[in-house]
Amino acid sequence: MSSKIVDRSDIGTLFEALAHAGYQIMGPTVRDGAIVYDQVEAADDLPIGWTDIQDGGSYRLKRRDDDALFGYAVGQHSWKEMLFPPRTELFRVERSDGSLRFVPSQVPEVSYAFLGVRACELAAMAIQDRVFLGSGEVDRTYETARRDVFTVAVNCMVAGGTCFCVSMGTGPRCTDGYDMVLTEVIDDDRHEFVLESGTRAGEDLLARLPGRAAAQTDFDEVDGIVARTASQMGRSMDNTGIKELLYENLEHPRWEDVAQRCLACTNCTLVCPTCFCSTTEDAVSLDSAIATRSRRWDSCFTLDFSGVHGVPVRSTTKERYRQWMTHKLASWYDQFGSSGCVGCGRCITWCPVGIDITAEVAAIRATQGAIT
């Protein structure tokens, strides 16, 4: 594949090329004190000069001492919001003249360009591809949204305080799953981007951008940036035999310990880029002329999620937290052939009480076999 060095002053041509190709560009922008993913139209919409300071239950933005476009880790949004929307109408029933008409909902066809996708997020998208496209039944909504996505990935130049992608083998370097990947390079007298194509579509678009050919020294610089970021991980997790570790400790006292802190608020599952639990919901208009059935996000932390005949299977917070973490790190392997965690750290940052999945694994590992 091809590569090119594009100066900061020319990065706007990337937006122009994507828009000319018919893509709706979704990327990072600052809103309400956080970096979120939304529609962007120009480089000025990006979080220029901002970084994020993250820890357990803590997130805030801080000004950098430069004008980096991608000098942050990740916020609470993930790309699944565009591919697996929080609410989707499945069908509606219309009543007219004493008869009922069932109308399947039309899935909107939008050609997205995702700009600023991190390595851990590429891994998360690959996981959701297996869930929604490769597990027997194909999800029509996901398939339609995913079909024409053009992905501009970013090699991370900073690591967040709750990042642990190195432990999960998912970053910080983007290795596959992208059409184009960029690395931002800033020093005293330079601000430029090393762009590399990953697909034929990416190569064609890269050819339309101004810039010079990349040299080996540029790639060496990319290697140095990625290596520095890898050394800055805020968290780590030992994955050695983790599936067996959790299966063998289903009655470990640590589950009750974490349950005393957990609010069962569902934040961790909502911000997670791989969680996919959902439920269906029916609504009827006031005149009873239209009824709709919708799918909306749900969580294994809600009391009635596992309800059977009106009785919850997991009635305690201990059972629900154990289900979430054991599924994410153990039974996900049995279902989909990989971990369900990509090490993005969102579940730690956005937990109101700062529960840390890496600390919980470490605690169980340290006292393995301590059964009450």
Short mmCIF file of C-alpha atoms in Angstrom, two decimals:
data_model
loop_
_atom_site.label_atom_id
_atom_site.label_comp_id
_atom_site.label_asym_id
_atom_site.label_seq_id
_atom_site.Cartn_x
_atom_site.Cartn_y
_atom_site.Cartn_z
CA MET A 1 0.00 0.00 0.00
CA SER A 2 1.04 3.62 -0.45
CA SER A 3 2.04 6.31 2.04
CA LYS A 4 2.38 10.07 2.10
CA ILE A 5 3.35 12.93 4.40
CA VAL A 6 0.64 15.60 4.57
CA ASP A 7 1.29 18.94 6.23
CA ARG A 8 -1.12 20.25 8.87
CA SER A 9 -2.04 23.12 6.56
CA ASP A 10 -3.25 20.59 3.96
CA ILE A 11 -5.18 18.20 6.21
CA GLY A 12 -8.41 19.90 5.18
CA THR A 13 -8.07 18.20 1.80
CA LEU A 14 -8.79 14.90 3.54
CA PHE A 15 -12.20 16.22 4.57
CA GLU A 16 -12.81 17.54 1.08
CA ALA A 17 -11.89 14.20 -0.52
CA LEU A 18 -14.15 12.24 1.83
CA ALA A 19 -17.07 14.62 1.29
CA HIS A 20 -16.54 14.52 -2.49
CA ALA A 21 -16.71 10.73 -2.33
CA GLY A 22 -20.15 11.01 -0.73
CA TYR A 23 -19.27 10.12 2.85
CA GLN A 24 -20.87 11.56 5.95
CA ILE A 25 -17.82 12.23 8.11
CA MET A 26 -18.09 11.24 11.75
CA GLY A 27 -15.23 12.17 14.03
CA PRO A 28 -14.15 13.56 17.39
CA THR A 29 -15.28 16.97 18.55
CA VAL A 30 -15.60 18.81 21.86
CA ARG A 31 -19.07 19.12 23.37
CA ASP A 32 -20.27 19.57 26.94
CA GLY A 33 -16.81 19.24 28.41
CA ALA A 34 -15.98 15.95 26.69
CA ILE A 35 -14.64 14.63 23.41
CA VAL A 36 -17.52 12.92 21.60
CA TYR A 37 -18.09 11.42 18.15
CA ASP A 38 -20.39 13.43 15.92
CA GLN A 39 -20.63 14.73 12.39
CA VAL A 40 -17.64 16.90 11.46
CA GLU A 41 -17.10 18.90 8.30
CA ALA A 42 -13.63 20.41 8.65
CA ALA A 43 -10.43 20.12 10.65
CA ASP A 44 -11.56 23.04 12.79
CA ASP A 45 -14.32 20.80 14.20
CA LEU A 46 -11.74 18.46 15.75
CA PRO A 47 -10.57 18.80 19.40
CA ILE A 48 -7.59 20.96 18.47
CA GLY A 49 -5.20 21.43 21.38
CA TRP A 50 -7.20 19.33 23.84
CA THR A 51 -6.30 16.19 25.77
CA ASP A 52 -8.22 14.14 28.32
CA ILE A 53 -7.19 13.29 31.87
CA GLN A 54 -8.76 10.00 32.94
CA ASP A 55 -8.82 7.83 36.03
CA GLY A 56 -11.34 5.61 37.79
CA GLY A 57 -14.63 7.53 37.84
CA SER A 58 -12.88 10.67 36.61
CA TYR A 59 -12.72 12.45 33.23
CA ARG A 60 -11.82 16.02 32.36
CA LEU A 61 -10.37 17.93 29.44
CA LYS A 62 -7.14 19.86 29.65
CA ARG A 63 -5.39 22.17 27.24
CA ARG A 64 -2.23 20.81 25.62
CA ASP A 65 0.80 22.97 24.94
CA ASP A 66 0.42 22.39 21.19
CA ASP A 67 -2.33 22.27 18.56
CA ALA A 68 -2.57 18.51 18.17
CA LEU A 69 -5.73 17.28 16.45
CA PHE A 70 -5.62 13.79 17.99
CA GLY A 71 -3.78 14.41 21.26
CA TYR A 72 -6.29 12.58 23.47
CA ALA A 73 -7.24 8.97 24.25
CA VAL A 74 -10.96 8.08 23.98
CA GLY A 75 -14.18 9.56 25.33
CA GLN A 76 -17.44 7.96 26.39
CA HIS A 77 -18.72 7.53 22.83
CA SER A 78 -17.83 4.57 20.65
CA TRP A 79 -18.44 3.87 16.97
CA LYS A 80 -21.09 1.27 17.81
CA GLU A 81 -23.55 4.17 18.22
CA MET A 82 -23.53 4.57 14.43
CA LEU A 83 -23.48 0.84 13.60
CA PHE A 84 -25.73 -0.48 16.39
CA PRO A 85 -27.85 2.56 17.33
CA PRO A 86 -29.17 2.95 20.89
CA ARG A 87 -32.73 2.72 19.54
CA THR A 88 -33.95 1.21 16.27
CA GLU A 89 -37.54 0.84 15.11
CA LEU A 90 -38.08 -2.73 13.91
CA PHE A 91 -41.58 -2.47 12.48
CA ARG A 92 -44.89 -0.70 12.95
CA VAL A 93 -48.50 -1.74 12.83
CA GLU A 94 -51.00 0.69 11.31
CA ARG A 95 -54.75 0.36 11.87
CA SER A 96 -57.11 1.73 9.27
CA ASP A 97 -60.74 0.94 8.41
CA GLY A 98 -60.78 -2.04 10.76
CA SER A 99 -57.70 -3.72 9.27
CA LEU A 100 -54.10 -3.97 10.41
CA ARG A 101 -51.09 -3.30 8.21
CA PHE A 102 -47.63 -4.48 9.26
CA VAL A 103 -44.90 -2.20 7.91
CA PRO A 104 -41.25 -3.23 8.20
CA SER A 105 -38.98 -0.32 9.07
CA GLN A 106 -36.57 0.92 6.45
CA VAL A 107 -32.94 0.92 7.51
CA PRO A 108 -31.41 4.27 6.50
CA GLU A 109 -28.49 3.84 4.14
CA VAL A 110 -25.69 6.23 5.06
CA SER A 111 -22.13 5.98 3.79
CA TYR A 112 -20.09 6.82 6.86
CA ALA A 113 -16.46 7.86 7.03
CA PHE A 114 -15.16 7.25 10.54
CA LEU A 115 -12.28 9.63 11.25
CA GLY A 116 -10.02 9.11 14.25
CA VAL A 117 -10.60 5.42 14.99
CA ARG A 118 -8.08 4.06 17.51
CA ALA A 119 -6.52 0.60 17.42
CA CYS A 120 -8.64 -0.64 20.35
CA GLU A 121 -11.74 0.59 18.52
CA LEU A 122 -10.78 -1.25 15.33
CA ALA A 123 -10.54 -4.38 17.47
CA ALA A 124 -13.96 -3.63 18.97
CA MET A 125 -15.51 -3.20 15.53
CA ALA A 126 -14.02 -6.53 14.45
CA ILE A 127 -15.58 -8.16 17.52
CA GLN A 128 -18.99 -6.67 16.76
CA ASP A 129 -18.64 -7.83 13.16
CA ARG A 130 -18.41 -11.38 14.50
CA VAL A 131 -21.39 -10.83 16.79
CA PHE A 132 -23.73 -9.23 14.25
CA LEU A 133 -22.49 -10.67 10.96
CA GLY A 134 -20.63 -13.87 11.69
CA SER A 135 -22.67 -15.70 14.33
CA GLY A 136 -25.32 -17.34 12.18
CA GLU A 137 -28.00 -14.63 11.95
CA VAL A 138 -27.10 -11.38 10.23
CA ASP A 139 -28.34 -8.19 11.85
CA ARG A 140 -29.87 -6.10 9.05
CA THR A 141 -29.40 -2.72 10.74
CA TYR A 142 -25.74 -3.36 11.54
CA GLU A 143 -25.03 -4.85 8.12
CA THR A 144 -26.49 -1.85 6.30
CA ALA A 145 -24.59 0.71 8.39
CA ARG A 146 -21.30 -1.24 8.26
CA ARG A 147 -21.33 -2.02 4.56
CA ASP A 148 -19.79 1.16 3.14
CA VAL A 149 -17.85 2.53 6.12
CA PHE A 150 -14.56 4.19 5.19
CA THR A 151 -12.23 4.06 8.18
CA VAL A 152 -9.49 6.59 8.84
CA ALA A 153 -7.62 5.21 11.84
CA VAL A 154 -5.13 6.96 14.11
CA ASN A 155 -2.04 5.56 15.80
CA CYS A 156 -2.23 6.84 19.37
CA MET A 157 0.25 9.53 20.39
CA VAL A 158 -0.91 9.52 24.04
CA ALA A 159 -2.29 6.87 26.40
CA GLY A 160 -5.10 7.56 28.85
CA GLY A 161 -4.93 6.92 32.56
CA THR A 162 -7.26 3.93 32.22
CA CYS A 163 -5.92 2.52 28.92
CA PHE A 164 -4.63 -1.06 28.86
CA CYS A 165 -4.73 -1.97 25.15
CA VAL A 166 -1.17 -3.32 25.34
CA SER A 167 -2.36 -5.99 27.79
CA MET A 168 -5.16 -7.00 25.42
CA GLY A 169 -2.95 -6.99 22.31
CA THR A 170 -5.16 -4.43 20.60
CA GLY A 171 -2.98 -1.32 20.38
CA PRO A 172 -1.73 1.32 20.37
CA ARG A 173 -0.66 0.66 16.76
CA CYS A 174 -3.36 0.08 14.17
CA THR A 175 -2.50 -3.10 12.27
CA ASP A 176 -5.58 -3.91 10.20
CA GLY A 177 -9.25 -3.10 9.69
CA TYR A 178 -8.70 0.40 8.28
CA ASP A 179 -8.76 2.03 4.86
CA MET A 180 -6.22 4.63 5.90
CA VAL A 181 -4.20 5.21 9.06
CA LEU A 182 -2.52 8.44 10.12
CA THR A 183 0.09 9.26 12.70
CA GLU A 184 0.35 12.82 13.94
CA VAL A 185 3.89 14.16 14.23
CA ILE A 186 4.57 17.40 16.10
CA ASP A 187 7.87 18.96 17.08
CA ASP A 188 9.26 22.47 17.39
CA ASP A 189 9.04 23.33 13.71
CA ARG A 190 6.83 20.61 12.21
CA HIS A 191 3.20 19.58 12.37
CA GLU A 192 2.42 16.89 9.84
CA PHE A 193 0.75 13.54 9.37
CA VAL A 194 2.14 10.24 8.14
CA LEU A 195 -0.71 8.68 6.12
CA GLU A 196 -0.68 5.05 5.06
CA SER A 197 -3.35 3.25 3.05
CA GLY A 198 -4.72 -0.13 4.10
CA THR A 199 -7.10 -0.90 1.24
CA ARG A 200 -7.50 -0.08 -2.41
CA ALA A 201 -10.15 2.52 -1.51
CA GLY A 202 -7.70 4.09 0.93
CA GLU A 203 -4.95 4.11 -1.66
CA ASP A 204 -7.20 5.82 -4.22
CA LEU A 205 -8.19 8.52 -1.73
CA LEU A 206 -4.62 9.03 -0.55
CA ALA A 207 -3.56 9.63 -4.15
CA ARG A 208 -5.84 12.68 -4.23
CA LEU A 209 -4.16 14.34 -1.24
CA PRO A 210 -1.19 16.74 -1.51
CA GLY A 211 2.08 15.83 0.17
CA ARG A 212 5.48 14.26 -0.21
CA ALA A 213 6.48 10.64 -0.31
CA ALA A 214 7.20 9.07 3.07
CA ALA A 215 10.79 8.06 3.80
CA GLN A 216 12.16 5.43 6.17
CA THR A 217 12.93 8.14 8.72
CA ASP A 218 9.20 8.98 8.80
CA PHE A 219 8.30 5.36 9.54
CA ASP A 220 10.99 5.23 12.21
CA GLU A 221 9.35 8.27 13.79
CA VAL A 222 5.97 6.50 13.74
CA ASP A 223 7.57 3.51 15.47
CA GLY A 224 8.95 5.80 18.16
CA ILE A 225 5.59 7.49 18.78
CA VAL A 226 3.79 4.16 19.08
CA ALA A 227 6.48 2.72 21.37
CA ARG A 228 6.31 5.76 23.65
CA THR A 229 2.53 5.50 23.84
CA ALA A 230 2.75 1.78 24.65
CA SER A 231 5.03 2.60 27.58
CA GLN A 232 2.50 5.08 29.01
CA MET A 233 -0.44 2.74 29.64
CA GLY A 234 -2.36 3.79 32.75
CA ARG A 235 -3.48 0.24 33.55
CA SER A 236 -2.47 -3.34 32.82
CA MET A 237 -4.16 -6.73 33.03
CA ASP A 238 -2.57 -10.17 33.26
CA ASN A 239 -4.53 -12.33 30.80
CA THR A 240 -2.72 -15.57 31.50
CA GLY A 241 -5.35 -18.32 31.76
CA ILE A 242 -8.00 -15.69 32.48
CA LYS A 243 -10.91 -17.79 31.20
CA GLU A 244 -10.06 -20.66 33.52
CA LEU A 245 -9.30 -18.24 36.36
CA LEU A 246 -12.81 -16.78 36.28
CA TYR A 247 -14.60 -20.08 35.66
CA GLU A 248 -12.85 -21.59 38.68
CA ASN A 249 -13.71 -18.67 40.97
CA LEU A 250 -17.43 -18.14 40.49
CA GLU A 251 -17.90 -18.18 44.27
CA HIS A 252 -14.91 -16.00 45.09
CA PRO A 253 -15.63 -13.47 47.90
CA ARG A 254 -14.41 -10.67 45.65
CA TRP A 255 -17.75 -10.73 43.79
CA GLU A 256 -19.55 -9.70 46.98
CA ASP A 257 -16.91 -7.07 47.68
CA VAL A 258 -17.40 -5.39 44.31
CA ALA A 259 -21.19 -5.69 44.64
CA GLN A 260 -21.04 -3.49 47.73
CA ARG A 261 -19.59 -0.73 45.55
CA CYS A 262 -21.41 -1.31 42.27
CA LEU A 263 -24.50 0.85 41.61
CA ALA A 264 -25.75 -1.42 38.79
CA CYS A 265 -26.16 1.82 36.83
CA THR A 266 -25.20 0.18 33.47
CA ASN A 267 -22.64 2.87 32.61
CA CYS A 268 -19.90 0.32 31.93
CA THR A 269 -21.99 -1.55 29.39
CA LEU A 270 -23.27 1.60 27.67
CA VAL A 271 -19.79 3.03 27.06
CA CYS A 272 -18.23 -0.34 26.19
CA PRO A 273 -17.53 -0.56 22.44
CA THR A 274 -18.30 -4.30 22.32
CA CYS A 275 -21.34 -4.80 24.60
CA PHE A 276 -24.39 -5.63 22.52
CA CYS A 277 -27.25 -6.50 24.90
CA SER A 278 -30.62 -5.21 23.78
CA THR A 279 -34.32 -5.57 24.46
CA THR A 280 -37.52 -4.84 22.57
CA GLU A 281 -40.05 -2.21 23.48
CA ASP A 282 -43.60 -1.65 22.22
CA ALA A 283 -45.36 1.70 22.03
CA VAL A 284 -48.89 2.62 20.93
CA SER A 285 -50.10 6.03 19.80
CA LEU A 286 -52.75 7.74 21.88
CA ASP A 287 -55.44 7.05 19.28
CA SER A 288 -54.30 3.41 18.96
CA ALA A 289 -53.84 3.90 15.23
CA ILE A 290 -50.12 3.08 15.22
CA ALA A 291 -48.08 0.64 17.26
CA THR A 292 -44.31 0.33 16.98
CA ARG A 293 -41.80 -2.24 18.12
CA SER A 294 -38.27 -0.96 18.72
CA ARG A 295 -34.97 -2.42 19.76
CA ARG A 296 -33.02 -0.45 22.34
CA TRP A 297 -29.82 -0.98 24.22
CA ASP A 298 -30.12 -2.90 27.47
CA SER A 299 -27.62 -4.22 29.98
CA CYS A 300 -26.99 -7.39 31.94
CA PHE A 301 -26.92 -5.08 34.99
CA THR A 302 -30.65 -4.32 34.79
CA LEU A 303 -32.71 -6.45 37.18
CA ASP A 304 -35.22 -7.72 34.64
CA PHE A 305 -32.76 -8.36 31.80
CA SER A 306 -32.48 -12.03 32.75
CA GLY A 307 -36.13 -12.31 33.77
CA VAL A 308 -37.88 -15.57 32.95
CA HIS A 309 -41.65 -15.71 33.51
CA GLY A 310 -41.41 -12.46 35.46
CA VAL A 311 -38.66 -13.67 37.81
CA PRO A 312 -35.05 -12.41 37.45
CA VAL A 313 -32.45 -15.15 37.14
CA ARG A 314 -29.76 -12.84 38.55
CA SER A 315 -31.48 -11.02 41.37
CA THR A 316 -28.38 -9.62 43.12
CA THR A 317 -25.78 -7.08 42.02
CA LYS A 318 -23.11 -9.66 42.83
CA GLU A 319 -24.58 -12.06 40.27
CA ARG A 320 -25.00 -9.39 37.64
CA TYR A 321 -21.47 -8.00 37.96
CA ARG A 322 -20.07 -11.54 37.90
CA GLN A 323 -22.07 -12.25 34.74
CA TRP A 324 -20.76 -9.12 33.02
CA MET A 325 -17.09 -9.60 33.83
CA THR A 326 -17.07 -13.37 33.34
CA HIS A 327 -18.81 -13.03 29.99
CA LYS A 328 -16.49 -10.25 28.87
CA LEU A 329 -13.26 -12.01 29.80
CA ALA A 330 -14.14 -15.72 29.72
CA SER A 331 -17.29 -17.03 28.04
CA TRP A 332 -16.85 -14.54 25.20
CA TYR A 333 -13.99 -16.79 24.08
CA ASP A 334 -16.42 -19.71 23.92
CA GLN A 335 -18.97 -17.72 21.92
CA PHE A 336 -16.85 -15.64 19.57
CA GLY A 337 -13.28 -16.90 19.81
CA SER A 338 -11.76 -13.85 21.49
CA SER A 339 -11.97 -11.69 24.58
CA GLY A 340 -14.82 -9.21 24.68
CA CYS A 341 -12.50 -6.57 26.14
CA VAL A 342 -10.21 -4.39 24.01
CA GLY A 343 -8.54 -2.45 26.84
CA CYS A 344 -9.99 0.98 26.04
CA GLY A 345 -10.59 1.69 29.76
CA ARG A 346 -14.00 3.32 29.27
CA CYS A 347 -15.69 1.08 31.84
CA ILE A 348 -13.19 2.30 34.46
CA THR A 349 -13.35 5.99 33.61
CA TRP A 350 -17.12 6.22 33.36
CA CYS A 351 -17.98 4.10 36.39
CA PRO A 352 -19.36 6.61 38.94
CA VAL A 353 -17.58 4.80 41.76
CA GLY A 354 -14.41 3.97 39.84
CA ILE A 355 -14.68 0.16 39.80
CA ASP A 356 -11.65 -1.09 37.88
CA ILE A 357 -11.93 -4.32 35.89
CA THR A 358 -8.14 -4.72 35.90
CA ALA A 359 -8.05 -4.42 39.70
CA GLU A 360 -10.86 -6.95 40.09
CA VAL A 361 -9.02 -9.50 37.95
CA ALA A 362 -5.82 -8.88 39.91
CA ALA A 363 -7.65 -9.32 43.23
CA ILE A 364 -9.14 -12.66 42.20
CA ARG A 365 -5.81 -13.82 40.82
CA ALA A 366 -3.99 -12.83 44.03
CA THR A 367 -6.35 -14.87 46.21
CA GLN A 368 -7.34 -17.61 43.78
CA GLY A 369 -9.23 -20.38 45.50
CA ALA A 370 -10.34 -18.26 48.46
CA ILE A 371 -13.86 -19.68 48.58
CA THR A 372 -16.33 -18.76 51.30
#
